[in-house]
Coordinates of N, CA and C in Angstrom, one line a residue:
M291 N 67.1 130.6 104.5 CA 68.2 129.7 104.8 C 67.9 129.1 106.1
K292 N 68.2 127.8 106.1 CA 68.0 127.0 107.4 C 69.3 127.0 108.1
K293 N 69.2 126.9 109.4 CA 70.4 127.0 110.2 C 71.4 125.9 110.0
H294 N 71.0 124.7 109.9 CA 71.9 123.5 109.8 C 71.8 122.8 108.5
R295 N 71.0 123.3 107.6 CA 70.8 122.6 106.3 C 72.1 122.3 105.5
V296 N 73.0 123.3 105.5 CA 74.2 123.2 104.7 C 75.0 121.9 105.1
N297 N 75.1 121.6 106.4 CA 75.9 120.5 106.9 C 75.5 119.2 106.4
Y298 N 74.2 119.0 106.1 CA 73.6 117.7 105.7 C 73.3 117.6 104.2
L299 N 73.2 118.7 103.5 CA 72.7 118.7 102.1 C 73.7 118.0 101.2
K300 N 74.9 118.4 101.2 CA 75.9 117.8 100.3 C 76.1 116.3 100.5
P301 N 76.3 115.8 101.7 CA 76.5 114.4 101.9 C 75.2 113.6 101.5
M302 N 74.1 114.1 101.8 CA 72.8 113.4 101.5 C 72.6 113.3 99.9
L303 N 72.9 114.4 99.3 CA 72.8 114.4 97.8 C 73.9 113.4 97.2
L304 N 75.1 113.4 97.7 CA 76.1 112.5 97.2 C 75.7 111.0 97.4
I305 N 75.1 110.7 98.6 CA 74.6 109.3 98.8 C 73.5 109.0 97.9
N306 N 72.6 110.0 97.7 CA 71.5 109.8 96.7 C 72.0 109.5 95.3
I307 N 73.0 110.2 94.9 CA 73.5 110.0 93.5 C 74.2 108.6 93.4
I308 N 74.9 108.2 94.4 CA 75.6 106.9 94.4 C 74.5 105.8 94.4
I309 N 73.5 105.9 95.2 CA 72.5 104.8 95.3 C 71.8 104.7 94.0
F310 N 71.2 105.8 93.5 CA 70.4 105.7 92.3 C 71.3 105.4 91.0
S311 N 72.5 105.8 91.0 CA 73.4 105.5 89.9 C 73.7 104.0 89.9
T312 N 73.9 103.4 91.1 CA 74.2 102.0 91.2 C 73.0 101.2 90.8
I313 N 71.8 101.6 91.2 CA 70.6 100.9 90.9 C 70.4 100.9 89.3
L314 N 70.6 102.1 88.8 CA 70.5 102.2 87.3 C 71.5 101.3 86.6
F315 N 72.7 101.3 87.1 CA 73.8 100.5 86.5 C 73.4 99.0 86.6
L316 N 72.9 98.6 87.7 CA 72.5 97.1 87.9 C 71.3 96.8 87.0
L317 N 70.4 97.7 86.8 CA 69.2 97.5 86.0 C 69.6 97.3 84.5
I318 N 70.6 98.1 84.1 CA 71.1 98.0 82.7 C 71.9 96.8 82.6
L319 N 72.7 96.5 83.5 CA 73.6 95.3 83.5 C 72.8 94.0 83.4
Y320 N 71.8 93.9 84.2 CA 71.0 92.6 84.2 C 69.8 92.7 83.2
D321 N 69.8 93.7 82.3 CA 68.9 93.8 81.2 C 67.4 93.8 81.7
V322 N 67.1 94.5 82.7 CA 65.8 94.7 83.1 C 65.0 95.6 82.1
K323 N 63.9 95.1 81.7 CA 63.1 95.8 80.6 C 62.2 97.0 81.1
E324 N 62.2 97.2 82.4 CA 61.3 98.2 82.9 C 61.8 99.6 82.7
D325 N 61.3 100.2 81.6 CA 61.8 101.6 81.2 C 61.5 102.6 82.3
N326 N 60.3 102.5 82.9 CA 59.9 103.5 83.9 C 60.9 103.5 85.1
I327 N 61.4 102.4 85.5 CA 62.3 102.3 86.6 C 63.6 103.0 86.2
K328 N 64.1 102.6 85.0 CA 65.3 103.2 84.5 C 65.2 104.7 84.4
Q329 N 64.1 105.2 83.9 CA 63.9 106.7 83.7 C 63.9 107.4 85.1
A330 N 63.2 106.7 86.0 CA 63.1 107.3 87.4 C 64.5 107.4 88.0
C331 N 65.3 106.4 87.9 CA 66.6 106.4 88.5 C 67.5 107.4 87.8
L332 N 67.4 107.5 86.5 CA 68.2 108.5 85.8 C 67.8 109.9 86.2
S333 N 66.5 110.2 86.2 CA 66.1 111.5 86.5 C 66.4 111.9 88.0
I334 N 66.3 111.0 88.9 CA 66.7 111.3 90.3 C 68.2 111.5 90.4
S335 N 69.0 110.8 89.7 CA 70.4 111.0 89.7 C 70.8 112.3 89.1
L336 N 70.2 112.7 88.0 CA 70.4 114.0 87.4 C 70.0 115.2 88.3
I337 N 68.8 115.0 88.9 CA 68.4 116.1 89.8 C 69.3 116.2 91.0
S338 N 69.8 115.1 91.5 CA 70.7 115.1 92.6 C 72.0 115.8 92.3
I339 N 72.5 115.5 91.1 CA 73.8 116.1 90.6 C 73.6 117.6 90.5
F340 N 72.5 118.0 89.9 CA 72.2 119.5 89.8 C 72.1 120.1 91.1
M341 N 71.4 119.5 92.1 CA 71.3 120.1 93.4 C 72.6 120.1 94.1
L342 N 73.5 119.1 93.9 CA 74.8 119.1 94.5 C 75.6 120.3 94.1
F343 N 75.6 120.6 92.8 CA 76.3 121.7 92.3 C 75.7 123.1 92.8
R344 N 74.4 123.1 93.0 CA 73.8 124.4 93.5 C 74.0 124.5 95.0
A345 N 74.3 123.5 95.7 CA 74.5 123.5 97.1 C 75.8 124.3 97.5
K346 N 76.7 124.5 96.6 CA 77.9 125.2 96.9 C 77.6 126.6 97.4
H347 N 76.5 127.2 96.9 CA 76.2 128.6 97.3 C 75.7 128.7 98.8
D348 N 75.3 127.6 99.3 CA 74.7 127.6 100.7 C 75.8 128.0 101.7
N349 N 77.1 127.6 101.5 CA 78.1 128.0 102.4 C 78.5 129.4 102.3
R350 N 78.2 130.1 101.2 CA 78.7 131.4 100.9 C 78.0 132.4 101.9
G351 N 76.7 132.2 102.3 CA 76.0 133.1 103.1 C 76.1 132.7 104.6
N352 N 77.0 131.8 105.0 CA 77.0 131.3 106.4 C 77.4 132.4 107.4
N353 N 78.3 133.4 107.0 CA 78.7 134.4 107.9 C 77.5 135.3 108.3
V354 N 76.7 135.7 107.3 CA 75.5 136.5 107.5 C 74.5 135.7 108.2
N355 N 74.3 134.5 107.8 CA 73.3 133.7 108.5 C 73.6 133.4 110.0
N356 N 74.8 133.1 110.2 CA 75.2 132.9 111.6 C 75.1 134.1 112.5
L357 N 75.4 135.3 111.9 CA 75.3 136.5 112.7 C 73.8 136.8 113.0
I358 N 72.9 136.5 112.0 CA 71.5 136.7 112.3 C 71.0 135.7 113.3
N359 N 71.4 134.5 113.2 CA 70.9 133.4 114.1 C 71.4 133.6 115.5
T360 N 72.4 134.3 115.8 CA 72.9 134.5 117.1 C 72.1 135.5 117.9
Q361 N 71.3 136.3 117.2 CA 70.5 137.3 117.8 C 69.4 136.7 118.6
N362 N 69.2 137.1 119.9 CA 68.1 136.5 120.7 C 67.2 137.5 121.3
M363 N 67.1 138.7 120.7 CA 66.2 139.8 121.2 C 64.8 139.5 120.8
W364 N 64.6 138.8 119.7 CA 63.2 138.7 119.1 C 62.7 137.3 119.4
K365 N 61.3 137.2 119.4 CA 60.7 135.9 119.5 C 61.0 135.0 118.4
K366 N 60.9 135.6 117.2 CA 61.2 134.8 115.9 C 61.9 135.8 115.0
I367 N 62.8 135.2 114.2 CA 63.5 135.9 113.1 C 63.2 135.2 111.8
H368 N 62.6 135.9 110.8 CA 62.3 135.3 109.5 C 63.3 136.0 108.5
V369 N 64.1 135.2 107.8 CA 65.1 135.7 106.9 C 64.8 135.3 105.5
Y370 N 64.8 136.2 104.6 CA 64.6 135.9 103.2 C 65.8 136.4 102.5
F371 N 66.7 135.5 102.1 CA 68.1 135.8 101.7 C 68.5 134.6 100.8
F372 N 69.0 135.0 99.6 CA 69.5 134.0 98.6 C 70.9 134.4 98.3
P373 N 71.9 133.8 99.0 CA 73.3 134.2 98.8 C 73.9 134.0 97.4
Q374 N 73.3 133.2 96.6 CA 73.8 133.0 95.2 C 73.6 134.2 94.4
E375 N 72.8 135.1 94.8 CA 72.6 136.3 94.0 C 73.7 137.4 94.2
F376 N 74.5 137.2 95.2 CA 75.5 138.2 95.6 C 76.9 137.7 95.4
S377 N 77.8 138.6 95.1 CA 79.3 138.3 95.0 C 79.8 138.2 96.4
D378 N 81.1 137.7 96.5 CA 81.7 137.5 97.9 C 81.9 138.9 98.5
K379 N 82.3 139.9 97.7 CA 82.5 141.2 98.3 C 81.2 141.8 98.8
E380 N 80.1 141.6 98.1 CA 78.8 142.0 98.5 C 78.3 141.3 99.8
L381 N 78.6 140.0 99.9 CA 78.3 139.3 101.2 C 79.1 139.8 102.3
E382 N 80.3 140.2 102.1 CA 81.1 140.8 103.2 C 80.6 142.2 103.6
I383 N 80.1 143.0 102.7 CA 79.5 144.3 103.0 C 78.2 144.1 103.8
I384 N 77.4 143.1 103.3 CA 76.1 142.8 104.0 C 76.4 142.4 105.5
N385 N 77.4 141.5 105.7 CA 77.8 141.1 107.0 C 78.2 142.3 107.8
N386 N 79.0 143.2 107.3 CA 79.4 144.4 108.0 C 78.2 145.3 108.4
K387 N 77.3 145.4 107.5 CA 76.1 146.2 107.8 C 75.3 145.6 109.0
F388 N 75.2 144.3 109.0 CA 74.5 143.7 110.1 C 75.2 143.8 111.4
Q389 N 76.5 143.8 111.3 CA 77.3 143.9 112.5 C 77.1 145.3 113.1
E390 N 77.0 146.4 112.2 CA 76.8 147.7 112.7 C 75.4 147.8 113.4
V391 N 74.4 147.3 112.8 CA 73.1 147.3 113.3 C 73.0 146.6 114.6
F392 N 73.5 145.3 114.6 CA 73.3 144.5 115.8 C 74.2 145.0 116.9
Q393 N 75.3 145.7 116.6 CA 76.2 146.3 117.7 C 75.4 147.3 118.5
I394 N 74.6 148.1 117.8 CA 73.8 149.1 118.5 C 72.7 148.5 119.4
L395 N 72.1 147.4 118.9 CA 71.1 146.7 119.6 C 71.7 145.8 120.7
K396 N 73.0 145.5 120.7 CA 73.6 144.5 121.5 C 73.5 144.8 123.0
N397 N 73.7 146.1 123.3 CA 73.7 146.5 124.7 C 72.4 146.7 125.4
K398 N 71.3 146.5 124.6 CA 69.9 146.7 125.2 C 69.4 145.4 125.7
K399 N 69.0 145.3 126.9 CA 68.4 144.1 127.5 C 67.0 144.4 128.0
Y400 N 66.1 143.6 127.5 CA 64.7 143.7 127.9 C 64.3 142.4 128.6
T401 N 63.2 142.5 129.5 CA 62.8 141.3 130.1 C 62.0 140.4 129.2
A402 N 61.3 141.0 128.2 CA 60.6 140.2 127.2 C 61.2 140.4 125.8
K403 N 61.0 139.4 125.0 CA 61.5 139.5 123.6 C 60.7 140.6 122.9
I404 N 61.4 141.3 121.9 CA 60.7 142.5 121.3 C 60.1 142.1 120.0
G405 N 59.1 141.3 120.0 CA 58.3 141.1 118.8 C 59.0 140.1 117.8
V406 N 58.7 140.2 116.5 CA 59.2 139.4 115.5 C 59.9 140.2 114.5
L407 N 61.1 139.7 114.0 CA 61.9 140.4 113.1 C 61.9 139.7 111.7
F408 N 61.6 140.5 110.7 CA 61.6 140.0 109.3 C 62.7 140.7 108.6
I409 N 63.6 139.9 107.9 CA 64.7 140.4 107.2 C 64.6 140.0 105.7
W410 N 64.7 141.0 104.8 CA 64.7 140.8 103.4 C 66.0 141.4 102.9
I411 N 66.9 140.5 102.2 CA 68.1 141.0 101.6 C 67.9 140.7 100.1
K412 N 67.9 141.8 99.3 CA 67.8 141.5 97.9 C 68.6 142.5 97.1
R413 N 68.8 142.2 95.9 CA 69.6 142.9 95.0 C 68.8 143.4 93.8
D414 N 68.9 144.7 93.5 CA 68.4 145.2 92.3 C 69.5 145.5 91.3
K415 N 69.2 146.1 90.2 CA 70.3 146.3 89.2 C 71.5 147.1 89.7
N416 N 71.3 148.2 90.4 CA 72.4 149.0 90.9 C 72.6 149.1 92.4
K417 N 71.7 148.4 93.1 CA 71.8 148.6 94.6 C 71.4 147.3 95.3
I418 N 71.8 147.2 96.5 CA 71.5 146.1 97.4 C 70.7 146.7 98.6
S419 N 69.6 146.1 98.9 CA 68.8 146.7 100.0 C 68.6 145.6 101.1
I420 N 68.7 146.0 102.3 CA 68.4 145.2 103.5 C 67.2 145.8 104.2
K421 N 66.1 145.1 104.2 CA 64.9 145.6 104.9 C 64.7 144.8 106.2
L422 N 64.7 145.5 107.3 CA 64.5 145.0 108.6 C 63.1 145.5 109.1
I423 N 62.2 144.6 109.3 CA 60.9 144.9 109.9 C 60.7 144.3 111.2
N424 N 60.6 145.1 112.2 CA 60.4 144.7 113.6 C 58.9 144.9 113.9
Q425 N 58.2 143.8 114.0 CA 56.7 143.8 114.4 C 56.6 143.7 115.9
L426 N 56.3 144.8 116.5 CA 56.1 144.8 118.0 C 54.7 144.3 118.3
D427 N 54.6 143.6 119.5 CA 53.3 143.1 119.9 C 53.0 143.6 121.3
Y428 N 52.0 143.0 121.9 CA 51.5 143.4 123.2 C 52.5 143.4 124.3
S429 N 53.5 142.5 124.2 CA 54.5 142.4 125.2 C 55.5 143.6 125.2
C430 N 55.4 144.4 124.2 CA 56.4 145.5 124.0 C 55.7 146.9 124.4
D431 N 54.5 146.9 124.9 CA 53.8 148.1 125.2 C 54.6 149.1 126.0
G432 N 55.2 148.7 127.1 CA 56.0 149.6 127.9 C 57.3 150.1 127.4
I433 N 57.9 149.4 126.4 CA 59.2 149.7 125.9 C 59.2 150.1 124.5
S434 N 58.0 150.3 123.9 CA 58.0 150.6 122.4 C 58.7 151.9 122.1
E435 N 58.5 152.9 122.9 CA 59.2 154.2 122.7 C 60.7 154.1 122.7
D436 N 61.2 153.3 123.7 CA 62.6 153.0 123.8 C 63.1 152.3 122.5
I437 N 62.4 151.4 122.0 CA 62.8 150.6 120.8 C 62.8 151.5 119.6
I438 N 61.8 152.4 119.5 CA 61.8 153.4 118.4 C 63.0 154.3 118.5
K439 N 63.4 154.8 119.7 CA 64.6 155.6 119.8 C 65.8 154.9 119.3
I440 N 65.9 153.6 119.7 CA 67.1 152.8 119.2 C 67.1 152.7 117.7
Y441 N 65.9 152.5 117.1 CA 65.9 152.5 115.6 C 66.2 153.8 115.0
K442 N 65.8 154.9 115.7 CA 66.2 156.2 115.2 C 67.7 156.5 115.2
N443 N 68.3 155.9 116.3 CA 69.8 156.0 116.4 C 70.5 155.2 115.3
I444 N 69.9 154.0 115.0 CA 70.5 153.2 113.9 C 70.3 153.9 112.6
K445 N 69.2 154.6 112.4 CA 68.9 155.3 111.2 C 70.0 156.4 111.0
E446 N 70.3 157.1 112.0 CA 71.3 158.2 111.9 C 72.7 157.6 111.7
F447 N 73.0 156.5 112.4 CA 74.3 155.9 112.4 C 74.6 155.3 111.0
T448 N 73.6 154.6 110.4 CA 73.8 153.9 109.2 C 73.3 154.6 107.9
N449 N 72.8 155.8 108.1 CA 72.3 156.6 107.0 C 71.2 155.7 106.2
S450 N 70.2 155.4 106.8 CA 69.1 154.5 106.2 C 67.8 155.2 106.3
N451 N 66.8 154.5 105.8 CA 65.4 155.0 105.9 C 64.6 154.3 107.0
L452 N 63.8 155.0 107.7 CA 63.0 154.5 108.8 C 61.6 154.9 108.6
D453 N 60.7 153.9 108.8 CA 59.3 154.1 108.7 C 58.6 153.4 109.8
I454 N 57.8 154.1 110.6 CA 57.1 153.5 111.7 C 55.6 153.6 111.4
K455 N 55.0 152.4 111.5 CA 53.5 152.3 111.2 C 52.8 151.7 112.3
G456 N 51.5 151.9 112.3 CA 50.6 151.2 113.3 C 50.4 152.0 114.5
G457 N 49.4 151.6 115.3 CA 49.0 152.2 116.5 C 49.6 151.5 117.7
K458 N 48.8 150.6 118.3 CA 49.3 149.9 119.5 C 50.3 148.9 119.1
D459 N 50.1 148.1 118.1 CA 51.1 147.1 117.6 C 51.9 147.8 116.5
K460 N 53.0 148.3 116.8 CA 53.8 149.1 115.9 C 54.6 148.2 114.9
K461 N 54.9 148.7 113.8 CA 55.7 148.0 112.8 C 56.8 149.0 112.4
I462 N 58.0 148.6 112.8 CA 59.2 149.5 112.5 C 59.9 148.9 111.3
E463 N 60.0 149.7 110.3 CA 60.7 149.3 109.0 C 62.0 150.1 108.8
L464 N 63.1 149.4 108.8 CA 64.4 150.1 108.6 C 64.9 149.5 107.3
I465 N 65.3 150.4 106.3 CA 65.8 150.0 105.0 C 67.2 150.5 104.8
L466 N 68.2 149.6 104.7 CA 69.5 150.0 104.4 C 69.8 149.8 102.9
E467 N 70.3 150.8 102.2 CA 70.6 150.6 100.8 C 72.0 151.1 100.5
F468 N 72.6 150.3 99.6 CA 74.0 150.7 99.2 C 74.2 150.2 97.8
G469 N 75.2 150.7 97.1 CA 75.5 150.3 95.8 C 76.1 149.0 95.7
R470 N 76.0 148.4 94.5 CA 76.5 147.0 94.3 C 78.0 147.1 94.1
Q471 N 78.7 146.0 94.6 CA 80.1 145.8 94.5 C 80.4 144.6 93.6
K472 N 81.3 144.7 92.7 CA 81.7 143.6 91.8 C 82.9 142.9 92.2

């Protein structure tokens, strides 16, 4: 999910639909024989309408997305999350889980950013899993043990799975799993 994509997607698609529908109408009205132009205008209009109706899901994940984007402890945050796969109740639970995790991390201040954070939020048949992977780099050498302690506290507090891999450049993987809500 992009940070500001939602604000521009719907108006741009609507403008696109209006322009190409108008061009298609004028081509038919003035009896232009170019079938390729008519087909292109029709297909672009149909694709824009389809995308416009799919864009409604982009607003559903805004709470989770905004919560993730306000975090500034990491150099970069990569999020893999498709809100259309989740119900409104599930999105609310996901938001609450992130608030729990980020509340523990909130009070920690470091002079350097603590690596790169990868977040995968996905749904299986009976469960939802949130996978947080914090890839520590050379700038975290002095504080890596403190960061690991924080993740161990999060593990105990949230009842999740924790896996720490690597030698000098550690990879901390925290997996939160919970049942699906309908």
